[in-house]
mmCIF file of N, CA and C in Angstrom:
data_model
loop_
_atom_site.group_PDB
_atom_site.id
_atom_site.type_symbol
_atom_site.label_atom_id
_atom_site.label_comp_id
_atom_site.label_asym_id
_atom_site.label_seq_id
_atom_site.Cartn_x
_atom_site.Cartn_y
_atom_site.Cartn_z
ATOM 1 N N UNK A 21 -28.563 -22.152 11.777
ATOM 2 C CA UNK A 21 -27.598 -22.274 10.701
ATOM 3 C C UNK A 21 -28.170 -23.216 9.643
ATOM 4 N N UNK A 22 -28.228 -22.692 8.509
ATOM 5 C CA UNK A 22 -28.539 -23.390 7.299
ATOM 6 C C UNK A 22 -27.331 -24.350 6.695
ATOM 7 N N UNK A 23 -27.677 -25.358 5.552
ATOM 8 C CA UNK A 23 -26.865 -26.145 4.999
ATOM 9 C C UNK A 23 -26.092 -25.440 4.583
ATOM 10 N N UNK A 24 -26.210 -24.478 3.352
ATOM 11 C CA UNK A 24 -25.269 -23.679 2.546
ATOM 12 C C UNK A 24 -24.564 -22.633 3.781
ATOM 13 N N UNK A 25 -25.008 -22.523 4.746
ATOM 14 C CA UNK A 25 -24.292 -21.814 5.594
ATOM 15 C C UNK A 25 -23.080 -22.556 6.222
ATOM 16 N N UNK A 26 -23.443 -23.889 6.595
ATOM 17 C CA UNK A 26 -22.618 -25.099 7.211
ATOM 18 C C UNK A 26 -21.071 -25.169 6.019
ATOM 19 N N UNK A 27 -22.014 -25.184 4.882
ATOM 20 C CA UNK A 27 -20.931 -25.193 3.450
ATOM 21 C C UNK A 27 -20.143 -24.469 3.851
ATOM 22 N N UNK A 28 -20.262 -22.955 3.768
ATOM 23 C CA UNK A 28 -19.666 -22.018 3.562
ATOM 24 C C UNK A 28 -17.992 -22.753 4.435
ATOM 25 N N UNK A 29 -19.022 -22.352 6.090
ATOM 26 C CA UNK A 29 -17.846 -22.497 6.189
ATOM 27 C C UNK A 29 -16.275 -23.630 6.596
ATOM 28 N N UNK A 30 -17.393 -25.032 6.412
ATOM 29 C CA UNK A 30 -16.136 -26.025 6.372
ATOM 30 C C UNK A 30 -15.363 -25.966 4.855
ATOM 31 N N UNK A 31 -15.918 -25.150 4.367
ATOM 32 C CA UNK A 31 -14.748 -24.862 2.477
ATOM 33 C C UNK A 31 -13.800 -23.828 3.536
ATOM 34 N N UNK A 32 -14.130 -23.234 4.442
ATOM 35 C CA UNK A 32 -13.475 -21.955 4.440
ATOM 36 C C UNK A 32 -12.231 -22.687 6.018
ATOM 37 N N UNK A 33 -12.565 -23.499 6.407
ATOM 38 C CA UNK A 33 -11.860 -24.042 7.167
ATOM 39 C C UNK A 33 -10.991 -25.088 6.443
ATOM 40 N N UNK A 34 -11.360 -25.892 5.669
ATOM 41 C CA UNK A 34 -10.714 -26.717 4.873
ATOM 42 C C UNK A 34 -9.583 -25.828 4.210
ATOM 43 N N UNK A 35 -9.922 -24.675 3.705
ATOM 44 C CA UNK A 35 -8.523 -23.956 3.115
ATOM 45 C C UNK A 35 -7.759 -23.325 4.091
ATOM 46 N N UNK A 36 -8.712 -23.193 5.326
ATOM 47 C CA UNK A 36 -7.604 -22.583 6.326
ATOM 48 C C UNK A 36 -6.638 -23.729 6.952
ATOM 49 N N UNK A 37 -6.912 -24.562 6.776
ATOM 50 C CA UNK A 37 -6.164 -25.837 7.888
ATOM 51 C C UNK A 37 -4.881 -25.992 6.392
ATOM 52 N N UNK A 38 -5.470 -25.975 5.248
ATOM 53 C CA UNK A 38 -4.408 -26.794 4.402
ATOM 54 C C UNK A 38 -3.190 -25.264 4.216
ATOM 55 N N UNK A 39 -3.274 -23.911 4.098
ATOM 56 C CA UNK A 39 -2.886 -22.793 4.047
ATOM 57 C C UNK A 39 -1.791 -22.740 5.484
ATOM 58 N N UNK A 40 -2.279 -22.845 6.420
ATOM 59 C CA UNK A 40 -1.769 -22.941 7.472
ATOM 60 C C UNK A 40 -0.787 -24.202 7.986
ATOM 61 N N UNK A 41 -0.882 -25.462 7.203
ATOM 62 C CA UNK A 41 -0.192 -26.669 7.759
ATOM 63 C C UNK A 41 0.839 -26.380 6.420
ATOM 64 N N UNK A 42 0.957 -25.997 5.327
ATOM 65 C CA UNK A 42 1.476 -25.338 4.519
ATOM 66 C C UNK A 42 2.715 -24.526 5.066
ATOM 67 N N UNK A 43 2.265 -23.702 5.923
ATOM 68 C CA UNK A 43 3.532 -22.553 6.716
ATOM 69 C C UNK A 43 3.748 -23.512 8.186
ATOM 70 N N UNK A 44 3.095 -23.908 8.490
ATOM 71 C CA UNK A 44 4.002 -25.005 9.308
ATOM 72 C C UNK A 44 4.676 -25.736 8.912
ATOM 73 N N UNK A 45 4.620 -26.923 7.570
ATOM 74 C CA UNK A 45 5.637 -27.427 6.826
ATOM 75 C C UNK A 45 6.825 -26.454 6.359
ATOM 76 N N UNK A 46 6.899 -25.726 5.922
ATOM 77 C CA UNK A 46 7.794 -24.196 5.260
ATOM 78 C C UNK A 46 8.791 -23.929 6.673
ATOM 79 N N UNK A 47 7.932 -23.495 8.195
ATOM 80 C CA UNK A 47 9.067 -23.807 9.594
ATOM 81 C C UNK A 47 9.622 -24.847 9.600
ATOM 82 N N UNK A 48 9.046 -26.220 9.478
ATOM 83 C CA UNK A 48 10.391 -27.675 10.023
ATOM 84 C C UNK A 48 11.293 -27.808 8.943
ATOM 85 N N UNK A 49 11.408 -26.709 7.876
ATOM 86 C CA UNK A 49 11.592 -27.752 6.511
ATOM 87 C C UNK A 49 13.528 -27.333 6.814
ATOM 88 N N UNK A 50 14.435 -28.253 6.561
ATOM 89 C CA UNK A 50 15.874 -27.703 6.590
ATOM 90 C C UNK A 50 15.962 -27.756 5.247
ATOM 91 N N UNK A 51 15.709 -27.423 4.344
ATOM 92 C CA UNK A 51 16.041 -26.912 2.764
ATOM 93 C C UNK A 51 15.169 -25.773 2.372
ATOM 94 N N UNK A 52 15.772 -25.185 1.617
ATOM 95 C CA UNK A 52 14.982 -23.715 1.333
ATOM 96 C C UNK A 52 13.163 -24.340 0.391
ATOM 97 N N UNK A 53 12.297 -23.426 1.397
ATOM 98 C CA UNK A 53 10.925 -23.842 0.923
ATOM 99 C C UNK A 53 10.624 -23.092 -0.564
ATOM 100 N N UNK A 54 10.004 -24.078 -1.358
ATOM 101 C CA UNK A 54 9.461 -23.636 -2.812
ATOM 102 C C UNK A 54 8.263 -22.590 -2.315
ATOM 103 N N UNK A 55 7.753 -21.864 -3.612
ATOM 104 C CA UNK A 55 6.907 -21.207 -3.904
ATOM 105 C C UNK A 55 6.388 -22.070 -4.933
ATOM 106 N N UNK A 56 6.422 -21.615 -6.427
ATOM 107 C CA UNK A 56 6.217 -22.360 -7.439
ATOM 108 C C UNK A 56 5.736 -23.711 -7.745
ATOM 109 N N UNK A 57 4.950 -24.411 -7.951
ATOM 110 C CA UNK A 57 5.338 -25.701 -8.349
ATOM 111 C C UNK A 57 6.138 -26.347 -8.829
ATOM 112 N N UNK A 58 6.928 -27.389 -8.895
ATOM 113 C CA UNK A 58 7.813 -27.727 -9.296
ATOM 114 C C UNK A 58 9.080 -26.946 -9.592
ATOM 115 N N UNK A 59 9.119 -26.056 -8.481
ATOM 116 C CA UNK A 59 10.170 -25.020 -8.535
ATOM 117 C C UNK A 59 11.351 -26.225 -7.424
ATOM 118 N N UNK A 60 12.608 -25.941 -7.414
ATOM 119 C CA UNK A 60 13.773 -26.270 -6.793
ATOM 120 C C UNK A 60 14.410 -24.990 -6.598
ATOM 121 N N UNK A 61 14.310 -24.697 -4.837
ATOM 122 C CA UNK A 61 15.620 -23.190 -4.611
ATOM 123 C C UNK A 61 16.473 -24.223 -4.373
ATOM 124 N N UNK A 62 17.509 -23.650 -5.127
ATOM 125 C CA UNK A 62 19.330 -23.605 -5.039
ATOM 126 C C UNK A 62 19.304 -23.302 -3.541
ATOM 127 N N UNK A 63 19.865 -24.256 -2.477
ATOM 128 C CA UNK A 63 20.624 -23.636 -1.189
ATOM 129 C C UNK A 63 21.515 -22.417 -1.617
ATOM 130 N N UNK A 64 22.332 -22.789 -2.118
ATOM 131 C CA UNK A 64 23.423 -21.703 -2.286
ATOM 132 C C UNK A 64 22.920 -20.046 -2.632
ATOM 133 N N UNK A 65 21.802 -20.191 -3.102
ATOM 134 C CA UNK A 65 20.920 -18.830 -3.455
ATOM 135 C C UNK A 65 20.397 -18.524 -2.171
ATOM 136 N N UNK A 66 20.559 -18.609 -1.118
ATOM 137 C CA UNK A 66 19.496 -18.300 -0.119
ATOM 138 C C UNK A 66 20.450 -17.884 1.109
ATOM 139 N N UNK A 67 20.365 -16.611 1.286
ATOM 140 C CA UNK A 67 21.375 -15.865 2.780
ATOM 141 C C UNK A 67 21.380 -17.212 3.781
ATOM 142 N N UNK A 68 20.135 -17.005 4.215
ATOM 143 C CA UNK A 68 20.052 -17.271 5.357
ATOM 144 C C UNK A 68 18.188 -18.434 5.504
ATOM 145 N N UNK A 69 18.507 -19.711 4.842
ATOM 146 C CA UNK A 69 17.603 -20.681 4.670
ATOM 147 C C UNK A 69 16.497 -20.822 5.867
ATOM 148 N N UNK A 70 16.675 -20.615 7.609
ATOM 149 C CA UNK A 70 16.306 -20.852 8.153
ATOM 150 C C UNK A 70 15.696 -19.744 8.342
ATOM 151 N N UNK A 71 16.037 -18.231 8.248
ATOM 152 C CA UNK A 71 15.310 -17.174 8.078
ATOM 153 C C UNK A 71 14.119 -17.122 6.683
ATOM 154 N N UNK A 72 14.980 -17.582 5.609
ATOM 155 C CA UNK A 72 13.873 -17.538 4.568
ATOM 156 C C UNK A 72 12.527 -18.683 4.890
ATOM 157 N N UNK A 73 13.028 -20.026 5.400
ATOM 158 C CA UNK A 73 11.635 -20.624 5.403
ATOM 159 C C UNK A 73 10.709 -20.009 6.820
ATOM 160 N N UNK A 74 11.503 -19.739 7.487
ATOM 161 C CA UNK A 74 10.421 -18.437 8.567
ATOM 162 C C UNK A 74 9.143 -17.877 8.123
ATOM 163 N N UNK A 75 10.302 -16.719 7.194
ATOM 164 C CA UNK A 75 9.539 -15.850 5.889
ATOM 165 C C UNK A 75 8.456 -16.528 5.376
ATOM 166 N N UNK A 76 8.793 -17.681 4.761
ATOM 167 C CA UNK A 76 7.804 -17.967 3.595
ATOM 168 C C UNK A 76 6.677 -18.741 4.690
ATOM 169 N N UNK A 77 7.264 -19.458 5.707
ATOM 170 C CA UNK A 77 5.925 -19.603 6.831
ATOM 171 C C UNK A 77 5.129 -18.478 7.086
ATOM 172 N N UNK A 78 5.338 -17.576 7.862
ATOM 173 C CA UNK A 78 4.654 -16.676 8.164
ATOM 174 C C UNK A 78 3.778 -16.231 7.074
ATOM 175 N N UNK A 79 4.209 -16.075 5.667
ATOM 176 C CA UNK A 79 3.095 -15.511 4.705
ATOM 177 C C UNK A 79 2.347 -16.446 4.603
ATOM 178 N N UNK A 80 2.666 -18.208 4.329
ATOM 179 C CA UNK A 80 1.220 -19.137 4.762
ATOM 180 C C UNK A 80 0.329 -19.114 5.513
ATOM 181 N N UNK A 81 1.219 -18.981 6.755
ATOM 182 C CA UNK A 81 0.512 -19.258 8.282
ATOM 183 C C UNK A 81 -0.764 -17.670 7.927
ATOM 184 N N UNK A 82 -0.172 -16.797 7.898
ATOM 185 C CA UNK A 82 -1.262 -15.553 7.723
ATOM 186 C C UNK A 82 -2.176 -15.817 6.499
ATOM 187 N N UNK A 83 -1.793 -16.004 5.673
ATOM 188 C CA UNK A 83 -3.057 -16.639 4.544
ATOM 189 C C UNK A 83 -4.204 -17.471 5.046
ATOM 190 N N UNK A 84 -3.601 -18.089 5.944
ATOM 191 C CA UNK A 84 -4.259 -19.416 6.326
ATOM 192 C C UNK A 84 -5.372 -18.632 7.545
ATOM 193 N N UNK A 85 -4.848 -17.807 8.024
ATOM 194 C CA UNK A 85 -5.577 -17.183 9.329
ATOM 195 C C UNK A 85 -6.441 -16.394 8.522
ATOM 196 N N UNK A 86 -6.189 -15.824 7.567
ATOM 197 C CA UNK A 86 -7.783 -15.190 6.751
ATOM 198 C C UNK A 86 -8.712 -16.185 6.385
ATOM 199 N N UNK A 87 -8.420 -17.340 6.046
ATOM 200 C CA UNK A 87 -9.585 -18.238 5.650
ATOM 201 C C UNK A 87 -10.355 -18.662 7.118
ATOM 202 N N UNK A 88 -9.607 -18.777 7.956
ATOM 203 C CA UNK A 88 -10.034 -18.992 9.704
ATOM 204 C C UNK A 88 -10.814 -17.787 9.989
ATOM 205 N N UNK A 89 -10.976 -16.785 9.915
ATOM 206 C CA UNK A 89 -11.556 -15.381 10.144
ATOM 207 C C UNK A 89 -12.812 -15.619 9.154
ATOM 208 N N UNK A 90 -13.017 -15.726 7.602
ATOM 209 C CA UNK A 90 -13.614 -15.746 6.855
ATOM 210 C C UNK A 90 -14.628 -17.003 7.455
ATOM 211 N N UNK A 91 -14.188 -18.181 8.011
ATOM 212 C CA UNK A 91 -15.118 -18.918 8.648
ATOM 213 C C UNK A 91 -15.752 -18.554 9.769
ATOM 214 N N UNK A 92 -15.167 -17.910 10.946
ATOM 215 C CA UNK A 92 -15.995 -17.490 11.945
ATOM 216 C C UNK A 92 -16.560 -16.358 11.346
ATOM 217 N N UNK A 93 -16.462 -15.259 10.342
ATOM 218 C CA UNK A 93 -17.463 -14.437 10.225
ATOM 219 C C UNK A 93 -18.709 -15.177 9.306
ATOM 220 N N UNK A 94 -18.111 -15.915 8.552
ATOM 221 C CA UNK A 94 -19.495 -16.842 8.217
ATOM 222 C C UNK A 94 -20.605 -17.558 8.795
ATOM 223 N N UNK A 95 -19.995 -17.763 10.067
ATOM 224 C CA UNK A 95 -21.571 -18.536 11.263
ATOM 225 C C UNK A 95 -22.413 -16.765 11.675
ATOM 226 N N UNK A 96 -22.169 -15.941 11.341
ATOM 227 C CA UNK A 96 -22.433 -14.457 11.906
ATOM 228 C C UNK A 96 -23.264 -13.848 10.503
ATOM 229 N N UNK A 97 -22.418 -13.907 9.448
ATOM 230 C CA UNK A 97 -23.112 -12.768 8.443
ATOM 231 C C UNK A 97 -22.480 -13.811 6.882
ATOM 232 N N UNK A 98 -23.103 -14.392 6.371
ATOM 233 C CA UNK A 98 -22.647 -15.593 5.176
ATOM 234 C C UNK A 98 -22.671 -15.159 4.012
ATOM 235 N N UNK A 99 -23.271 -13.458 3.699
ATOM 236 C CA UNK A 99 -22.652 -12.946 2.410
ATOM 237 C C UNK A 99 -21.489 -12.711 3.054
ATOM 238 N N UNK A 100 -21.141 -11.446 3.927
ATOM 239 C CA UNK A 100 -19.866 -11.380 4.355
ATOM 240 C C UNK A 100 -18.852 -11.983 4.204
ATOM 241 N N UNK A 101 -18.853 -13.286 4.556
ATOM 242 C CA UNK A 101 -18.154 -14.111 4.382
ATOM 243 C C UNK A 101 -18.092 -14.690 2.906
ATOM 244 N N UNK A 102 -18.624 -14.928 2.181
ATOM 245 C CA UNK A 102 -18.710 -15.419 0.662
ATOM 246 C C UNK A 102 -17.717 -13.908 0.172
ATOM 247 N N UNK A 103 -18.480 -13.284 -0.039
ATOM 248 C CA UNK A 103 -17.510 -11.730 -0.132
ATOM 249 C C UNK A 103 -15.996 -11.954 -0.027
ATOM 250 N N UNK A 104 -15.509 -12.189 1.251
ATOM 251 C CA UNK A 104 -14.368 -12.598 2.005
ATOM 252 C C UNK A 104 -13.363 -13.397 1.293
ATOM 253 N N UNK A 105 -14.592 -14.846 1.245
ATOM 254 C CA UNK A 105 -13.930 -16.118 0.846
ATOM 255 C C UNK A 105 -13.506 -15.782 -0.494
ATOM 256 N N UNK A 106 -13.796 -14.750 -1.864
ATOM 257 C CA UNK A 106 -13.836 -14.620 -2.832
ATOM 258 C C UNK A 106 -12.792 -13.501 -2.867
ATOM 259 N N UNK A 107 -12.682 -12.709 -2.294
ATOM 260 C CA UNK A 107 -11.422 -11.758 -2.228
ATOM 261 C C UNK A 107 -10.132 -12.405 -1.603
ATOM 262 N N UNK A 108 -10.101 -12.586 -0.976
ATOM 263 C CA UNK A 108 -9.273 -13.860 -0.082
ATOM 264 C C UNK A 108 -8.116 -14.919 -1.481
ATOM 265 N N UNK A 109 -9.583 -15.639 -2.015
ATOM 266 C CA UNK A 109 -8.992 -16.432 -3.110
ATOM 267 C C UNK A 109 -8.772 -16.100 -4.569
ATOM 268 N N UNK A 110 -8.468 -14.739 -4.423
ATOM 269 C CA UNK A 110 -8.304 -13.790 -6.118
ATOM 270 C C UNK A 110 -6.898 -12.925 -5.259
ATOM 271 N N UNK A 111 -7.806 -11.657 -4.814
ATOM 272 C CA UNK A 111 -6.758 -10.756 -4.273
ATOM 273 C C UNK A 111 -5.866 -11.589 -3.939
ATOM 274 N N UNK A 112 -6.340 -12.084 -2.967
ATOM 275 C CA UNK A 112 -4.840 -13.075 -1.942
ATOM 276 C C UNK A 112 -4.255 -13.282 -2.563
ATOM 277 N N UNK A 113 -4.538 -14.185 -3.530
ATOM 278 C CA UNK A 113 -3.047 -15.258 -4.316
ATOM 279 C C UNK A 113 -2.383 -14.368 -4.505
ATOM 280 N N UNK A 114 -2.721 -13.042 -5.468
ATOM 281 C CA UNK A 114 -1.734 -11.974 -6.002
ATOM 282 C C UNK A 114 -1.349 -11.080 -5.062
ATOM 283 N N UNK A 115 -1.366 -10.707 -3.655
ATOM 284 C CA UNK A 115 -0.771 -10.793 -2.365
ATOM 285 C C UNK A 115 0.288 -11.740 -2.380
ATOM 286 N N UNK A 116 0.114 -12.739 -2.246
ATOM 287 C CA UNK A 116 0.810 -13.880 -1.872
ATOM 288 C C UNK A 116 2.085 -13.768 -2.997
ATOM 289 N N UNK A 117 1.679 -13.806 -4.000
ATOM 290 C CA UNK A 117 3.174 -13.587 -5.184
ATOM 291 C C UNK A 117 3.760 -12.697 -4.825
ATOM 292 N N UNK A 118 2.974 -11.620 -4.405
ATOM 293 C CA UNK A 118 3.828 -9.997 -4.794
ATOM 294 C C UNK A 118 4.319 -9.852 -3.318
ATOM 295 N N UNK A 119 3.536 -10.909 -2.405
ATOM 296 C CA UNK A 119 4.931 -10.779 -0.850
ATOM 297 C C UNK A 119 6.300 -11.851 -1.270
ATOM 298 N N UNK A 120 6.195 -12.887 -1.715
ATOM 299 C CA UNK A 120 6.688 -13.854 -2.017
ATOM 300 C C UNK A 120 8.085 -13.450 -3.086
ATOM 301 N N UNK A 121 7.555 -12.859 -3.774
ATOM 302 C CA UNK A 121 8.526 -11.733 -4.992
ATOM 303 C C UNK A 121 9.318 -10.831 -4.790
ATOM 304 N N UNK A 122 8.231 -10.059 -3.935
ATOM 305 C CA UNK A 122 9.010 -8.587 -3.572
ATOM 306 C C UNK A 122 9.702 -8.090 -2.276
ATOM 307 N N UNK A 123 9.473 -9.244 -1.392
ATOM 308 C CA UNK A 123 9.653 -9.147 -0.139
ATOM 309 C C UNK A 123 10.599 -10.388 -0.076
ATOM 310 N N UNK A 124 10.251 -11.527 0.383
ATOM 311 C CA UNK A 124 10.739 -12.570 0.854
ATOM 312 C C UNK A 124 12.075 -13.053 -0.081
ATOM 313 N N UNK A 125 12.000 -13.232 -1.886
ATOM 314 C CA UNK A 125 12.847 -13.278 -2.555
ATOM 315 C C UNK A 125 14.046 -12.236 -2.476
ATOM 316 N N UNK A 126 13.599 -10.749 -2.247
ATOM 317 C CA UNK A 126 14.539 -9.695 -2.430
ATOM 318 C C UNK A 126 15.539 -9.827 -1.008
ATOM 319 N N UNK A 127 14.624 -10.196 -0.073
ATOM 320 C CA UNK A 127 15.715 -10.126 1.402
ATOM 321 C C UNK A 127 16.570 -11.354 1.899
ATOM 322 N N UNK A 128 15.935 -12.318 1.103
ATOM 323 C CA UNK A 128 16.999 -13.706 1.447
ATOM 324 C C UNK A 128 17.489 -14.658 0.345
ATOM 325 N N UNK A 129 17.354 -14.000 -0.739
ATOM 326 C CA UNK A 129 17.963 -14.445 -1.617
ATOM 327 C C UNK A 129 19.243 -13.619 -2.606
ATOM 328 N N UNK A 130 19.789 -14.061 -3.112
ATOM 329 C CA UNK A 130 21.038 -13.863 -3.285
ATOM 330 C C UNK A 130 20.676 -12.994 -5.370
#
């Protein structure tokens, strides 16, 4: 294993640990979890708060498990993974809105 290989993938673990402790914060949280920055959900907007921060865990927690994947395929094949890490952090985000939007907002919010 080379340096830039080593790189690769503690960047790619570093976003998986913070992605993932992200949707673990989003499960303990008893107030409805933001998306947005400096966004505030209204309780009163939200069915069912303990179902929605579920929701919005699970789409972290799985974000977070692609950057974990993108690191173990990086000790194996390190374009692959660069590839990965770069679709991951483009595609994804706009994944991440359009579950966050179209899914998670439409079913537990009011």
């Amino acid at each position: 294993m080379e340096g830039h290989d080593l790189i690769m993938m503690v960047i790619s673990l570093i976003c998986s640990t913070v992605f993932y402790s992200i949707g673990v914060f989003a499960s303990k949280l008893e107030k409805p979890m933001w998306f947005w920055s400096g966004e505030v959900i209204d309780p009163n907007k939200v069915k069912d708060i303990k179902a929605y921060n579920n929701a919005n865990a699970k789409m972290w927690k799985i974000y977070g498990l692609l950057y974990f994947v993108t690191a173990f395929i990086s000790l194996f094949k390190v374009k692959l993974g660069v590839v990965l890490l770069t679709l991951i952090s483009t595609i994804g985000i706009v994944g991440l809105i359009w579950c966050y939007e179209m899914i998670i907002k439409r079913k537990y919010m009011y």
